[in-house]
C-alpha cells in the first residue's frame, strides 16, 4: 500500500468568488447537493483524489489513485441521495455472470461503490476504470466536425458487441448516444502525467467558506477501443418494460406512444447515433417532446423518412389516436416535411450511400420486432465494410 501524496497548498490561480464557475453554472445547481471534494482527499481509506475530470447535474468526476493496488481509477461522487443507484446493482449482476462473451471489455462497469457523509447528506461514490473523452468531444477535434466513415464503422461494431453482451444478460442500456461512447485508454502513462501536472501546475480554483471548486483538467486524446459507458439509466429486464426512457432527441416511437418496450430501443438509438456521428447534426429536431405539438412534429419527421407506421404498430397504443385515425391516416395539422434519407445524406456517393442508408433503415423501423438484434446488425454489409 502506497502513502498518499501531498498536494500544493499554494501556487495556483484563485478565482473571483463572486463569479459562477464549473458546476455552479448548471441551471439546477445547489451547493448543498454536491459533496465538497478536495484534491488530495482520501476516500474510503483507499482512493486519493488527484485531479478533477468533469462535472454534471448529478455528480463530479475525479481521477484518483487506488492506494491499495497502485492503479488509477475514476471516482464519481454523486449528489446527495439515500437511494441505491441502479448502476451498482446492474454492474453486480453483470460481474456475477461467469460465461465469457467478449463484449465485457467494451462496457464500463462500476468496480467499487461506497457512501460518504457530507455536510448536508449522504453521497454515493462509484469507481470505474479510466477512459478517455467521449466521442462527441473527439469529433470536435476532427476536420469537418464529423467522424469519417472508416472510423464510424468500427466504432459502431464495438458498440453493437457491447449491446449484444448487455442484451444477452437481460440488460437494456436505454441511453445509447455519443456522450456515452468513450475512447479507451491504450497508454496509462497519460494518467501519471496528469497526476504530476496537478502537483507541478495546480488547477485554478475558487475558494469558498465551505468548499473549493476546482477547474476541470482536460483529458488528453487517447487511441483505445471505444467503450459504452453510463449504465445509470439501464434496466435489468428480460421482457417488456414500460415508462419514459431515452433522451428526447433519440427517443424511440414506441416509448413516445407509451407502449411496452424492450431491448430494441437500443437498436433504434444506435441508428440515430450513427447519423449524429457522421452527419454533423441530429436526424430529428432536438425538441423536449413534452406536449402533443412537439410529438406531432417528431412523428411527422419520422413519417417523412420511414414512411407511415403500420396499423399493427398504431393499434398497440390509444395515444396514437391523437395523431392518426383508426385507419392509420395522419390527422394533425402538422405537415409532413418533404425530405428523404437520400436528400438528407450528403457525405456519401453511389453504393456506399445506398449501403449506409440500408443500415439506418434496418435500425430505424417502426415495429421494434422488425429491428435486428445487435448480433444480427453486426452482419450488415455496410457495417462490415470492404475488409470483412
mmCIF file of C-alpha atoms in Angstrom:
data_model
loop_
_atom_site.group_PDB
_atom_site.id
_atom_site.type_symbol
_atom_site.label_atom_id
_atom_site.label_comp_id
_atom_site.label_asym_id
_atom_site.label_seq_id
_atom_site.Cartn_x
_atom_site.Cartn_y
_atom_site.Cartn_z
ATOM 1 C CA UNK A 1 0.000 0.000 0.000
ATOM 2 C CA UNK A 2 1.416 3.378 -1.015
ATOM 3 C CA UNK A 3 1.267 6.575 1.020
ATOM 4 C CA UNK A 4 -0.978 9.468 -0.053
ATOM 5 C CA UNK A 5 0.806 12.276 -1.868
ATOM 6 C CA UNK A 6 0.851 15.839 -0.550
ATOM 7 C CA UNK A 7 -0.647 18.353 -2.981
ATOM 8 C CA UNK A 8 0.299 22.043 -3.117
ATOM 9 C CA UNK A 9 -1.484 24.460 -0.792
ATOM 10 C CA UNK A 10 -0.330 27.487 -2.819
ATOM 11 C CA UNK A 11 0.941 28.387 -6.264
ATOM 12 C CA UNK A 12 -2.412 28.161 -8.019
ATOM 13 C CA UNK A 13 -4.744 30.770 -9.512
ATOM 14 C CA UNK A 14 -7.513 31.802 -7.117
ATOM 15 C CA UNK A 15 -10.659 32.843 -8.953
ATOM 16 C CA UNK A 16 -13.122 35.602 -8.070
ATOM 17 C CA UNK A 17 -15.575 34.056 -5.567
ATOM 18 C CA UNK A 18 -18.450 36.188 -6.918
ATOM 19 C CA UNK A 19 -18.251 34.677 -10.439
ATOM 20 C CA UNK A 20 -20.014 31.349 -11.170
ATOM 21 C CA UNK A 21 -17.575 28.569 -12.035
ATOM 22 C CA UNK A 22 -17.798 24.976 -13.334
ATOM 23 C CA UNK A 23 -20.804 23.150 -11.813
ATOM 24 C CA UNK A 24 -22.149 26.426 -10.425
ATOM 25 C CA UNK A 25 -23.195 27.302 -13.985
ATOM 26 C CA UNK A 26 -25.610 24.365 -14.186
ATOM 27 C CA UNK A 27 -29.245 25.561 -14.159
ATOM 28 C CA UNK A 28 -30.238 23.370 -11.198
ATOM 29 C CA UNK A 29 -27.051 23.836 -9.150
ATOM 30 C CA UNK A 30 -27.430 23.943 -5.370
ATOM 31 C CA UNK A 31 -24.216 23.777 -3.362
ATOM 32 C CA UNK A 32 -25.790 21.644 -0.642
ATOM 33 C CA UNK A 33 -26.420 18.858 -3.200
ATOM 34 C CA UNK A 34 -22.711 18.450 -4.006
ATOM 35 C CA UNK A 35 -20.044 16.919 -1.806
ATOM 36 C CA UNK A 36 -17.117 19.373 -1.340
ATOM 37 C CA UNK A 37 -14.324 17.196 -2.747
ATOM 38 C CA UNK A 38 -10.735 18.317 -2.051
ATOM 39 C CA UNK A 39 -7.793 17.395 -4.260
ATOM 40 C CA UNK A 40 -5.566 15.157 -2.132
ATOM 41 C CA UNK A 41 -8.518 13.850 -0.100
ATOM 42 C CA UNK A 42 -8.575 10.089 0.535
ATOM 43 C CA UNK A 43 -11.959 8.372 0.257
ATOM 44 C CA UNK A 44 -12.815 5.109 1.969
ATOM 45 C CA UNK A 45 -9.244 4.960 3.402
ATOM 46 C CA UNK A 46 -8.110 3.943 -0.065
ATOM 47 C CA UNK A 47 -8.808 6.265 -3.023
ATOM 48 C CA UNK A 48 -6.825 9.518 -3.196
ATOM 49 C CA UNK A 49 -8.252 12.294 -5.388
ATOM 50 C CA UNK A 50 -5.638 13.566 -7.868
ATOM 51 C CA UNK A 51 -7.386 15.994 -10.230
ATOM 52 C CA UNK A 52 -10.843 16.926 -11.492
ATOM 53 C CA UNK A 53 -12.063 15.346 -14.736
ATOM 54 C CA UNK A 54 -15.547 16.825 -15.055
ATOM 55 C CA UNK A 55 -18.936 17.555 -13.581
ATOM 56 C CA UNK A 56 -22.634 17.230 -14.321
ATOM 57 C CA UNK A 57 -26.048 17.722 -12.817
ATOM 58 C CA UNK A 58 -25.739 14.529 -10.767
ATOM 59 C CA UNK A 59 -22.035 14.261 -9.883
ATOM 60 C CA UNK A 60 -18.472 15.483 -10.022
ATOM 61 C CA UNK A 61 -15.817 13.211 -11.555
ATOM 62 C CA UNK A 62 -12.195 12.828 -10.438
ATOM 63 C CA UNK A 63 -9.041 10.954 -11.336
ATOM 64 C CA UNK A 64 -7.876 9.050 -8.276
ATOM 65 C CA UNK A 65 -5.234 6.551 -7.224
ATOM 66 C CA UNK A 66 -6.091 3.274 -5.510
ATOM 67 C CA UNK A 67 -3.508 3.279 -2.724
ATOM 68 C CA UNK A 68 -4.039 -0.444 -2.078
ATOM 69 C CA UNK A 69 -3.498 -1.720 -5.621
ATOM 70 C CA UNK A 70 -1.360 1.086 -7.083
ATOM 71 C CA UNK A 71 -3.639 1.824 -10.038
ATOM 72 C CA UNK A 72 -5.519 4.776 -11.435
ATOM 73 C CA UNK A 73 -9.314 4.830 -11.282
ATOM 74 C CA UNK A 74 -12.102 7.318 -11.930
ATOM 75 C CA UNK A 75 -14.178 8.394 -8.934
ATOM 76 C CA UNK A 76 -17.704 9.712 -9.446
ATOM 77 C CA UNK A 77 -19.080 11.490 -6.375
ATOM 78 C CA UNK A 78 -22.846 11.760 -6.715
ATOM 79 C CA UNK A 79 -25.050 14.477 -5.371
ATOM 80 C CA UNK A 80 -26.667 13.581 -2.062
ATOM 81 C CA UNK A 81 -29.262 10.820 -2.126
ATOM 82 C CA UNK A 82 -30.327 7.921 0.076
ATOM 83 C CA UNK A 83 -31.424 5.786 -2.854
ATOM 84 C CA UNK A 84 -29.227 2.987 -4.114
ATOM 85 C CA UNK A 85 -28.005 3.740 -7.624
ATOM 86 C CA UNK A 86 -29.323 1.212 -10.193
ATOM 87 C CA UNK A 87 -25.927 1.243 -11.920
ATOM 88 C CA UNK A 88 -24.398 -0.511 -8.913
ATOM 89 C CA UNK A 89 -26.981 -3.312 -8.982
ATOM 90 C CA UNK A 90 -26.625 -3.791 -12.744
ATOM 91 C CA UNK A 91 -22.814 -3.869 -12.551
ATOM 92 C CA UNK A 92 -23.011 -6.534 -9.820
ATOM 93 C CA UNK A 93 -25.433 -8.541 -11.967
ATOM 94 C CA UNK A 94 -23.089 -8.405 -14.965
ATOM 95 C CA UNK A 95 -19.958 -9.246 -12.925
ATOM 96 C CA UNK A 96 -21.737 -12.296 -11.474
ATOM 97 C CA UNK A 97 -22.162 -13.829 -14.954
ATOM 98 C CA UNK A 98 -19.426 -16.429 -15.446
ATOM 99 C CA UNK A 99 -19.836 -17.121 -19.158
ATOM 100 C CA UNK A 100 -17.340 -15.260 -21.355
ATOM 101 C CA UNK A 101 -18.892 -13.199 -24.134
ATOM 102 C CA UNK A 102 -16.221 -10.831 -25.436
ATOM 103 C CA UNK A 103 -18.316 -7.712 -25.079
ATOM 104 C CA UNK A 104 -17.396 -7.297 -21.405
ATOM 105 C CA UNK A 105 -14.354 -5.180 -22.239
ATOM 106 C CA UNK A 106 -16.495 -2.679 -24.147
ATOM 107 C CA UNK A 107 -18.896 -1.888 -21.278
ATOM 108 C CA UNK A 108 -17.801 0.328 -18.403
ATOM 109 C CA UNK A 109 -18.933 -1.217 -15.118
ATOM 110 C CA UNK A 110 -18.806 0.030 -11.534
ATOM 111 C CA UNK A 111 -15.742 -1.557 -9.895
ATOM 112 C CA UNK A 112 -16.444 -0.457 -6.332
ATOM 113 C CA UNK A 113 -19.016 1.673 -4.537
ATOM 114 C CA UNK A 114 -19.454 3.201 -1.097
ATOM 115 C CA UNK A 115 -21.110 6.174 0.582
ATOM 116 C CA UNK A 116 -19.545 9.239 2.152
ATOM 117 C CA UNK A 117 -21.305 11.572 4.599
ATOM 118 C CA UNK A 118 -21.319 15.208 3.529
ATOM 119 C CA UNK A 119 -22.347 18.423 5.274
ATOM 120 C CA UNK A 120 -25.940 18.067 4.051
ATOM 121 C CA UNK A 121 -26.459 14.351 3.455
ATOM 122 C CA UNK A 122 -25.070 11.074 2.128
ATOM 123 C CA UNK A 123 -23.265 10.880 -1.221
ATOM 124 C CA UNK A 124 -22.864 7.624 -3.200
ATOM 125 C CA UNK A 125 -19.398 7.191 -4.720
ATOM 126 C CA UNK A 126 -18.632 4.958 -7.710
ATOM 127 C CA UNK A 127 -15.275 3.756 -9.055
ATOM 128 C CA UNK A 128 -14.549 2.938 -12.710
ATOM 129 C CA UNK A 129 -11.663 2.029 -14.963
ATOM 130 C CA UNK A 130 -10.260 5.214 -16.514
ATOM 131 C CA UNK A 131 -11.429 6.116 -20.020
ATOM 132 C CA UNK A 132 -10.793 8.924 -22.458
ATOM 133 C CA UNK A 133 -13.046 11.676 -23.744
ATOM 134 C CA UNK A 134 -16.441 10.919 -25.220
ATOM 135 C CA UNK A 135 -16.657 10.513 -28.949
ATOM 136 C CA UNK A 136 -18.602 13.739 -29.420
ATOM 137 C CA UNK A 137 -15.710 15.728 -27.931
ATOM 138 C CA UNK A 138 -13.316 13.704 -30.085
ATOM 139 C CA UNK A 139 -15.250 14.661 -33.205
ATOM 140 C CA UNK A 140 -14.825 18.338 -32.349
ATOM 141 C CA UNK A 141 -11.073 17.764 -32.735
ATOM 142 C CA UNK A 142 -11.507 16.470 -36.296
ATOM 143 C CA UNK A 143 -11.688 18.411 -39.514
ATOM 144 C CA UNK A 144 -15.320 18.800 -40.550
ATOM 145 C CA UNK A 145 -16.627 18.091 -37.027
ATOM 146 C CA UNK A 146 -17.789 14.606 -38.032
ATOM 147 C CA UNK A 147 -16.493 11.052 -37.783
ATOM 148 C CA UNK A 148 -15.048 9.646 -41.041
ATOM 149 C CA UNK A 149 -16.732 6.548 -42.413
ATOM 150 C CA UNK A 150 -13.644 4.402 -41.795
ATOM 151 C CA UNK A 151 -13.832 5.290 -38.074
ATOM 152 C CA UNK A 152 -17.626 5.218 -37.827
ATOM 153 C CA UNK A 153 -17.918 1.565 -38.843
ATOM 154 C CA UNK A 154 -15.530 0.103 -36.224
ATOM 155 C CA UNK A 155 -16.980 2.393 -33.553
ATOM 156 C CA UNK A 156 -20.474 1.068 -34.205
ATOM 157 C CA UNK A 157 -19.200 -2.510 -34.301
ATOM 158 C CA UNK A 158 -17.723 -2.153 -30.796
ATOM 159 C CA UNK A 159 -20.949 -0.608 -29.507
ATOM 160 C CA UNK A 160 -23.052 -3.403 -31.005
ATOM 161 C CA UNK A 161 -20.753 -6.023 -29.455
ATOM 162 C CA UNK A 162 -21.264 -4.254 -26.116
ATOM 163 C CA UNK A 163 -25.041 -4.196 -26.627
ATOM 164 C CA UNK A 164 -25.142 -7.869 -27.585
ATOM 165 C CA UNK A 165 -23.374 -8.629 -24.309
ATOM 166 C CA UNK A 166 -25.828 -6.481 -22.333
ATOM 167 C CA UNK A 167 -28.927 -7.812 -24.082
ATOM 168 C CA UNK A 168 -27.887 -11.429 -23.621
ATOM 169 C CA UNK A 169 -27.511 -10.603 -19.926
ATOM 170 C CA UNK A 170 -31.039 -9.114 -19.897
ATOM 171 C CA UNK A 171 -29.792 -5.532 -19.519
ATOM 172 C CA UNK A 172 -31.253 -2.719 -21.632
ATOM 173 C CA UNK A 173 -28.990 0.334 -21.754
ATOM 174 C CA UNK A 174 -31.743 2.890 -22.734
ATOM 175 C CA UNK A 175 -29.252 5.750 -23.147
ATOM 176 C CA UNK A 176 -27.071 4.937 -26.150
ATOM 177 C CA UNK A 177 -25.805 8.266 -27.501
ATOM 178 C CA UNK A 178 -22.453 9.826 -28.468
ATOM 179 C CA UNK A 179 -21.882 11.284 -24.985
ATOM 180 C CA UNK A 180 -21.879 7.736 -23.581
ATOM 181 C CA UNK A 181 -19.338 6.352 -26.045
ATOM 182 C CA UNK A 182 -15.880 6.911 -24.556
ATOM 183 C CA UNK A 183 -12.484 6.392 -26.125
ATOM 184 C CA UNK A 184 -10.439 3.725 -24.419
ATOM 185 C CA UNK A 185 -7.007 4.435 -22.943
ATOM 186 C CA UNK A 186 -4.234 2.419 -24.572
ATOM 187 C CA UNK A 187 -1.376 4.073 -22.652
ATOM 188 C CA UNK A 188 -1.899 4.799 -18.963
ATOM 189 C CA UNK A 189 1.236 6.947 -18.784
ATOM 190 C CA UNK A 190 -1.028 9.905 -19.629
ATOM 191 C CA UNK A 191 -2.718 9.434 -16.238
ATOM 192 C CA UNK A 192 0.615 9.608 -14.429
ATOM 193 C CA UNK A 193 1.362 12.787 -16.392
ATOM 194 C CA UNK A 194 -1.973 14.289 -15.266
ATOM 195 C CA UNK A 195 -1.124 13.494 -11.647
ATOM 196 C CA UNK A 196 2.325 15.090 -11.941
ATOM 197 C CA UNK A 197 0.841 18.105 -13.703
ATOM 198 C CA UNK A 198 -1.539 18.689 -10.795
ATOM 199 C CA UNK A 199 1.457 18.648 -8.448
ATOM 200 C CA UNK A 200 3.629 20.997 -10.518
ATOM 201 C CA UNK A 201 0.900 23.140 -12.082
ATOM 202 C CA UNK A 202 -2.120 23.049 -9.726
ATOM 203 C CA UNK A 203 -5.534 23.695 -11.259
ATOM 204 C CA UNK A 204 -7.139 27.121 -10.834
ATOM 205 C CA UNK A 205 -9.828 27.102 -8.180
ATOM 206 C CA UNK A 206 -12.495 29.115 -6.453
ATOM 207 C CA UNK A 207 -12.133 29.073 -2.667
ATOM 208 C CA UNK A 208 -15.343 29.475 -0.678
ATOM 209 C CA UNK A 209 -16.032 29.240 3.034
ATOM 210 C CA UNK A 210 -17.251 25.646 2.949
ATOM 211 C CA UNK A 211 -15.807 24.259 -0.297
ATOM 212 C CA UNK A 212 -13.306 24.633 -3.113
ATOM 213 C CA UNK A 213 -14.471 24.430 -6.719
ATOM 214 C CA UNK A 214 -11.658 23.251 -9.000
ATOM 215 C CA UNK A 215 -11.145 23.719 -12.713
ATOM 216 C CA UNK A 216 -11.532 20.562 -14.790
ATOM 217 C CA UNK A 217 -8.286 19.231 -16.238
ATOM 218 C CA UNK A 218 -8.717 18.170 -19.866
ATOM 219 C CA UNK A 219 -8.144 14.514 -20.665
ATOM 220 C CA UNK A 220 -5.563 14.126 -23.484
ATOM 221 C CA UNK A 221 -6.617 12.395 -26.685
ATOM 222 C CA UNK A 222 -6.325 8.616 -26.454
ATOM 223 C CA UNK A 223 -6.402 5.890 -29.061
ATOM 224 C CA UNK A 224 -8.024 2.925 -27.339
ATOM 225 C CA UNK A 225 -11.084 1.000 -28.474
ATOM 226 C CA UNK A 226 -14.456 2.665 -27.780
ATOM 227 C CA UNK A 227 -16.348 1.792 -24.603
ATOM 228 C CA UNK A 228 -20.088 2.045 -23.905
ATOM 229 C CA UNK A 229 -20.451 3.922 -20.616
ATOM 230 C CA UNK A 230 -23.094 5.087 -18.154
ATOM 231 C CA UNK A 231 -25.462 2.358 -17.017
ATOM 232 C CA UNK A 232 -27.227 4.905 -14.816
ATOM 233 C CA UNK A 233 -30.454 4.627 -16.806
ATOM 234 C CA UNK A 234 -30.149 0.936 -17.669
ATOM 235 C CA UNK A 235 -32.850 -1.602 -16.847
ATOM 236 C CA UNK A 236 -32.403 -5.171 -15.716
ATOM 237 C CA UNK A 237 -35.198 -6.932 -17.544
ATOM 238 C CA UNK A 238 -35.847 -9.885 -19.770
ATOM 239 C CA UNK A 239 -39.198 -8.873 -21.222
ATOM 240 C CA UNK A 240 -41.318 -5.854 -21.960
ATOM 241 C CA UNK A 241 -40.889 -2.674 -19.959
ATOM 242 C CA UNK A 242 -42.942 0.490 -19.515
ATOM 243 C CA UNK A 243 -42.144 4.086 -18.679
ATOM 244 C CA UNK A 244 -40.377 7.082 -20.156
ATOM 245 C CA UNK A 245 -36.751 6.492 -21.159
ATOM 246 C CA UNK A 246 -34.134 7.798 -23.601
ATOM 247 C CA UNK A 247 -33.041 11.384 -24.296
ATOM 248 C CA UNK A 248 -35.802 13.144 -26.238
ATOM 249 C CA UNK A 249 -33.744 13.586 -29.410
ATOM 250 C CA UNK A 250 -33.106 9.808 -29.604
ATOM 251 C CA UNK A 251 -36.432 8.557 -28.229
ATOM 252 C CA UNK A 252 -37.955 5.546 -29.963
ATOM 253 C CA UNK A 253 -41.553 5.815 -31.255
ATOM 254 C CA UNK A 254 -42.905 3.058 -29.013
ATOM 255 C CA UNK A 255 -41.656 4.995 -25.975
ATOM 256 C CA UNK A 256 -43.204 8.227 -27.251
ATOM 257 C CA UNK A 257 -46.583 6.500 -27.539
ATOM 258 C CA UNK A 258 -46.450 4.881 -24.087
ATOM 259 C CA UNK A 259 -46.219 1.332 -25.442
ATOM 260 C CA UNK A 260 -44.319 -1.526 -23.872
ATOM 261 C CA UNK A 261 -40.692 -1.518 -24.978
ATOM 262 C CA UNK A 262 -37.742 -3.894 -24.899
ATOM 263 C CA UNK A 263 -34.060 -4.071 -25.882
ATOM 264 C CA UNK A 264 -34.867 -2.906 -29.416
ATOM 265 C CA UNK A 265 -34.933 0.686 -28.115
ATOM 266 C CA UNK A 266 -31.139 0.389 -28.019
ATOM 267 C CA UNK A 267 -31.064 -0.594 -31.703
ATOM 268 C CA UNK A 268 -33.146 2.470 -32.578
ATOM 269 C CA UNK A 269 -30.653 4.599 -30.623
ATOM 270 C CA UNK A 270 -27.720 3.036 -32.497
ATOM 271 C CA UNK A 271 -29.271 4.121 -35.801
ATOM 272 C CA UNK A 272 -29.710 7.690 -34.618
ATOM 273 C CA UNK A 273 -26.256 7.741 -33.042
ATOM 274 C CA UNK A 274 -24.723 6.623 -36.333
ATOM 275 C CA UNK A 275 -26.381 9.574 -38.057
ATOM 276 C CA UNK A 276 -25.262 12.079 -35.398
ATOM 277 C CA UNK A 277 -21.650 10.917 -35.552
ATOM 278 C CA UNK A 278 -21.493 11.002 -39.349
ATOM 279 C CA UNK A 279 -23.778 13.793 -40.497
ATOM 280 C CA UNK A 280 -22.849 16.761 -38.277
ATOM 281 C CA UNK A 281 -26.241 17.002 -36.615
ATOM 282 C CA UNK A 282 -29.247 15.072 -35.325
ATOM 283 C CA UNK A 283 -31.579 13.109 -37.553
ATOM 284 C CA UNK A 284 -34.602 14.745 -35.898
ATOM 285 C CA UNK A 285 -35.016 18.211 -34.413
ATOM 286 C CA UNK A 286 -33.970 18.356 -30.793
ATOM 287 C CA UNK A 287 -37.262 19.081 -29.013
ATOM 288 C CA UNK A 288 -38.403 18.358 -25.471
ATOM 289 C CA UNK A 289 -41.418 16.241 -26.619
ATOM 290 C CA UNK A 290 -43.305 17.465 -23.556
ATOM 291 C CA UNK A 291 -46.509 18.306 -25.430
ATOM 292 C CA UNK A 292 -48.556 16.845 -28.270
ATOM 293 C CA UNK A 293 -47.441 19.510 -30.744
ATOM 294 C CA UNK A 294 -43.774 18.619 -30.219
ATOM 295 C CA UNK A 295 -44.568 14.942 -30.551
ATOM 296 C CA UNK A 296 -46.656 15.523 -33.696
ATOM 297 C CA UNK A 297 -43.715 17.341 -35.268
ATOM 298 C CA UNK A 298 -41.388 14.461 -34.398
ATOM 299 C CA UNK A 299 -43.810 11.864 -35.794
ATOM 300 C CA UNK A 300 -44.154 13.949 -38.968
ATOM 301 C CA UNK A 301 -40.364 13.858 -39.360
ATOM 302 C CA UNK A 302 -40.381 10.104 -38.819
ATOM 303 C CA UNK A 303 -43.084 9.602 -41.464
ATOM 304 C CA UNK A 304 -41.112 11.650 -43.987
ATOM 305 C CA UNK A 305 -38.066 9.396 -43.571
ATOM 306 C CA UNK A 306 -39.509 5.992 -42.638
ATOM 307 C CA UNK A 307 -42.906 6.094 -44.321
ATOM 308 C CA UNK A 308 -46.182 5.800 -42.411
ATOM 309 C CA UNK A 309 -46.292 3.443 -39.414
ATOM 310 C CA UNK A 310 -48.057 0.092 -39.828
ATOM 311 C CA UNK A 311 -51.571 -0.145 -38.396
ATOM 312 C CA UNK A 312 -50.354 -3.052 -36.304
ATOM 313 C CA UNK A 313 -47.966 -0.666 -34.553
ATOM 314 C CA UNK A 314 -50.510 2.126 -34.020
ATOM 315 C CA UNK A 315 -53.103 -0.223 -32.515
ATOM 316 C CA UNK A 316 -50.757 -1.008 -29.637
ATOM 317 C CA UNK A 317 -51.478 2.363 -28.009
ATOM 318 C CA UNK A 318 -54.553 4.561 -27.698
ATOM 319 C CA UNK A 319 -52.147 7.503 -27.622
ATOM 320 C CA UNK A 320 -51.684 7.046 -31.366
ATOM 321 C CA UNK A 321 -55.279 8.272 -31.919
ATOM 322 C CA UNK A 322 -54.079 11.773 -31.089
ATOM 323 C CA UNK A 323 -52.002 11.726 -34.265
ATOM 324 C CA UNK A 324 -53.557 9.085 -36.566
ATOM 325 C CA UNK A 325 -57.154 7.973 -37.115
ATOM 326 C CA UNK A 326 -58.387 4.376 -36.780
ATOM 327 C CA UNK A 327 -57.208 3.625 -40.317
ATOM 328 C CA UNK A 328 -53.738 4.995 -39.825
ATOM 329 C CA UNK A 329 -54.302 8.304 -41.614
ATOM 330 C CA UNK A 330 -52.390 11.326 -40.321
ATOM 331 C CA UNK A 331 -54.920 13.552 -38.587
ATOM 332 C CA UNK A 332 -52.989 16.518 -37.161
ATOM 333 C CA UNK A 333 -52.455 19.955 -38.694
ATOM 334 C CA UNK A 334 -48.673 19.412 -38.665
ATOM 335 C CA UNK A 335 -47.470 18.939 -42.231
ATOM 336 C CA UNK A 336 -45.154 16.095 -43.250
ATOM 337 C CA UNK A 337 -41.749 17.538 -44.290
ATOM 338 C CA UNK A 338 -40.663 16.967 -47.867
ATOM 339 C CA UNK A 339 -37.458 15.037 -47.305
ATOM 340 C CA UNK A 340 -35.926 11.574 -47.512
ATOM 341 C CA UNK A 341 -32.841 9.819 -46.247
ATOM 342 C CA UNK A 342 -31.365 10.235 -49.713
ATOM 343 C CA UNK A 343 -31.902 14.005 -49.717
ATOM 344 C CA UNK A 344 -30.595 14.411 -46.176
ATOM 345 C CA UNK A 345 -27.440 12.297 -46.511
ATOM 346 C CA UNK A 346 -24.687 14.431 -48.022
ATOM 347 C CA UNK A 347 -21.331 12.730 -47.435
ATOM 348 C CA UNK A 348 -21.514 9.512 -49.444
ATOM 349 C CA UNK A 349 -21.970 8.577 -53.080
ATOM 350 C CA UNK A 350 -23.405 5.678 -55.073
ATOM 351 C CA UNK A 351 -23.097 2.219 -53.451
ATOM 352 C CA UNK A 352 -21.661 3.474 -50.153
ATOM 353 C CA UNK A 353 -24.593 5.816 -49.713
ATOM 354 C CA UNK A 354 -27.091 3.070 -50.534
ATOM 355 C CA UNK A 355 -25.446 0.653 -48.085
ATOM 356 C CA UNK A 356 -25.232 3.207 -45.260
ATOM 357 C CA UNK A 357 -28.886 4.154 -45.660
ATOM 358 C CA UNK A 358 -29.760 0.459 -45.747
ATOM 359 C CA UNK A 359 -28.059 0.084 -42.350
ATOM 360 C CA UNK A 360 -30.069 3.008 -40.960
ATOM 361 C CA UNK A 361 -33.350 1.658 -42.308
ATOM 362 C CA UNK A 362 -32.740 -1.660 -40.548
ATOM 363 C CA UNK A 363 -32.212 0.032 -37.175
ATOM 364 C CA UNK A 364 -34.945 2.668 -37.552
ATOM 365 C CA UNK A 365 -38.091 0.634 -38.054
ATOM 366 C CA UNK A 366 -41.467 1.458 -36.536
ATOM 367 C CA UNK A 367 -42.091 -2.090 -35.363
ATOM 368 C CA UNK A 368 -39.464 -2.988 -32.740
ATOM 369 C CA UNK A 369 -39.606 -6.677 -33.649
ATOM 370 C CA UNK A 370 -38.565 -5.803 -37.207
ATOM 371 C CA UNK A 371 -35.362 -4.183 -36.000
ATOM 372 C CA UNK A 372 -32.451 -6.646 -35.966
ATOM 373 C CA UNK A 373 -30.780 -7.735 -32.773
ATOM 374 C CA UNK A 374 -27.334 -6.303 -32.047
ATOM 375 C CA UNK A 375 -25.760 -9.573 -33.216
ATOM 376 C CA UNK A 376 -27.773 -9.548 -36.451
ATOM 377 C CA UNK A 377 -26.927 -5.910 -37.150
ATOM 378 C CA UNK A 378 -23.228 -6.734 -36.825
ATOM 379 C CA UNK A 379 -23.591 -8.756 -40.041
ATOM 380 C CA UNK A 380 -24.782 -5.738 -42.020
ATOM 381 C CA UNK A 381 -22.847 -5.327 -45.280
ATOM 382 C CA UNK A 382 -22.110 -1.603 -44.838
ATOM 383 C CA UNK A 383 -21.035 -2.101 -41.221
ATOM 384 C CA UNK A 384 -18.645 -4.927 -42.101
ATOM 385 C CA UNK A 385 -17.007 -2.793 -44.771
ATOM 386 C CA UNK A 386 -14.679 -3.937 -47.548
ATOM 387 C CA UNK A 387 -12.314 -5.698 -45.135
ATOM 388 C CA UNK A 388 -14.931 -8.224 -43.947
#
